Tab-separated table of C-alpha atoms in Angstrom:
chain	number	residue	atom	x	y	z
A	1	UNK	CA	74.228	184.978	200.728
A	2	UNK	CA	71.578	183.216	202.318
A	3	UNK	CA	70.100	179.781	200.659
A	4	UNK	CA	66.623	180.367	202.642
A	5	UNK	CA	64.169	182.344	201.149
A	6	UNK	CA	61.956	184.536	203.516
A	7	UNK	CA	58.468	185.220	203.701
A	8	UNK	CA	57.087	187.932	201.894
A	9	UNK	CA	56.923	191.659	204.657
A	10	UNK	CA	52.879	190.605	204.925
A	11	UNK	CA	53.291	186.966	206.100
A	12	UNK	CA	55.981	187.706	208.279
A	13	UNK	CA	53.698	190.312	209.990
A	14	UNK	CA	51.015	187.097	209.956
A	15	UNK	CA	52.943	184.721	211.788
A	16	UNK	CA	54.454	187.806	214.241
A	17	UNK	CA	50.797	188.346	215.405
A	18	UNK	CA	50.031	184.713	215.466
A	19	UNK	CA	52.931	183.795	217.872
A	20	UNK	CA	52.271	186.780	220.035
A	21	UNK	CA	48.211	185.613	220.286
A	22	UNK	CA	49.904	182.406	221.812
A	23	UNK	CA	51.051	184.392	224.543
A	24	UNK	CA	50.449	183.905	227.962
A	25	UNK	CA	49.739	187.428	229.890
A	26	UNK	CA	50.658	186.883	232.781
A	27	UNK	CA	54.205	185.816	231.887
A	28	UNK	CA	56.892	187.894	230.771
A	29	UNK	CA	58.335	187.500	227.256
A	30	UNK	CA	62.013	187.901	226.904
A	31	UNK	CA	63.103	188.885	223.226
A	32	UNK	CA	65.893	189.751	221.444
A	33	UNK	CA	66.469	193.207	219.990
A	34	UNK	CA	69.574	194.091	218.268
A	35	UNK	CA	67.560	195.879	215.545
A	36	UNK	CA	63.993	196.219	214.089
A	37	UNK	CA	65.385	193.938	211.206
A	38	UNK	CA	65.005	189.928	210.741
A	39	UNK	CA	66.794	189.181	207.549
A	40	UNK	CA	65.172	191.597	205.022
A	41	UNK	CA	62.112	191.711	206.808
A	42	UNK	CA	61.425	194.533	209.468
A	43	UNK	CA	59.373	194.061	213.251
A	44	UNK	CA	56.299	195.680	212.545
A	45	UNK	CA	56.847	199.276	213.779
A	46	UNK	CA	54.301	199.020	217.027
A	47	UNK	CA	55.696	195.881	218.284
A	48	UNK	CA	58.981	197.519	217.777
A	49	UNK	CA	58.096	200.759	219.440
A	50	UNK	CA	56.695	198.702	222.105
A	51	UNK	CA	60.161	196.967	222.659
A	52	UNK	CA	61.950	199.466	222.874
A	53	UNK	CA	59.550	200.874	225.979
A	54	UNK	CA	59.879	197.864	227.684
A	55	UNK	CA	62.098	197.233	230.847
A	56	UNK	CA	65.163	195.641	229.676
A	57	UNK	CA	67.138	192.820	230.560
A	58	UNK	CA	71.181	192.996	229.529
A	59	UNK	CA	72.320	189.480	228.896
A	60	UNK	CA	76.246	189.574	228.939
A	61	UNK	CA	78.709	186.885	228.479
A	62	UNK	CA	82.367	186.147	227.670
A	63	UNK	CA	83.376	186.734	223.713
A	64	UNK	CA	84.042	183.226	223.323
A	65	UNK	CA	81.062	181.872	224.837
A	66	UNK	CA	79.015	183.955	222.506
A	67	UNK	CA	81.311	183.075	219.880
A	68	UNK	CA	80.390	179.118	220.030
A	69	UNK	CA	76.742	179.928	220.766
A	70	UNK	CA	76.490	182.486	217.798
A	71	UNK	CA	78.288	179.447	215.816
A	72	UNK	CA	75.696	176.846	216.759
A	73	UNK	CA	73.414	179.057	216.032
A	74	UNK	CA	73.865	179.924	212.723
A	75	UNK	CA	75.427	176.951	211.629
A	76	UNK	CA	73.393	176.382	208.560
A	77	UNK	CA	75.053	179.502	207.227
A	78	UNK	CA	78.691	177.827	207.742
A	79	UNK	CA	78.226	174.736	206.260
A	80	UNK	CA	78.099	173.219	202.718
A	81	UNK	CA	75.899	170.498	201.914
């Protein structure tokens, strides 16, 4: 079980929109879409639909690369403090 408590649906759809304001137009923006779920909270549904229509990049390495970058990426969740 996770330790860190997420925002509530409505702030997580806050800070979505704020982050994508930041964004520069005339650059692409690569993200990362394995599902319209982050933790318990969903990608609002027209940024989601909007993914999913974009041109799309496959990203493919070797299992144990992924492996040790999944690790250091989530290593809060194998750790005790």
């Amino acid at each position: 079980e996770c330790s860190f408590l997420q925002p509530s649906q409505k702030l997580f759809e806050s800070r979505v929109y704020d982050e994508i304001c930041r964004f520069d137009p005339s650059r692409p923006v690569f993200v990362e879409g394995e599902g319209s779920r982050v933790g318990v909270r969903n990608v609002p549904s027209k940024i989601w639909k909007g993914m999913k229509a974009a041109k799309h990049t496959v990203v493919e390495a070797y299992t144990h690369e992924r492996v040790k970058y999944l690790l250091a990426g989530y290593e809060h969740f194998t750790t005790t403090h």
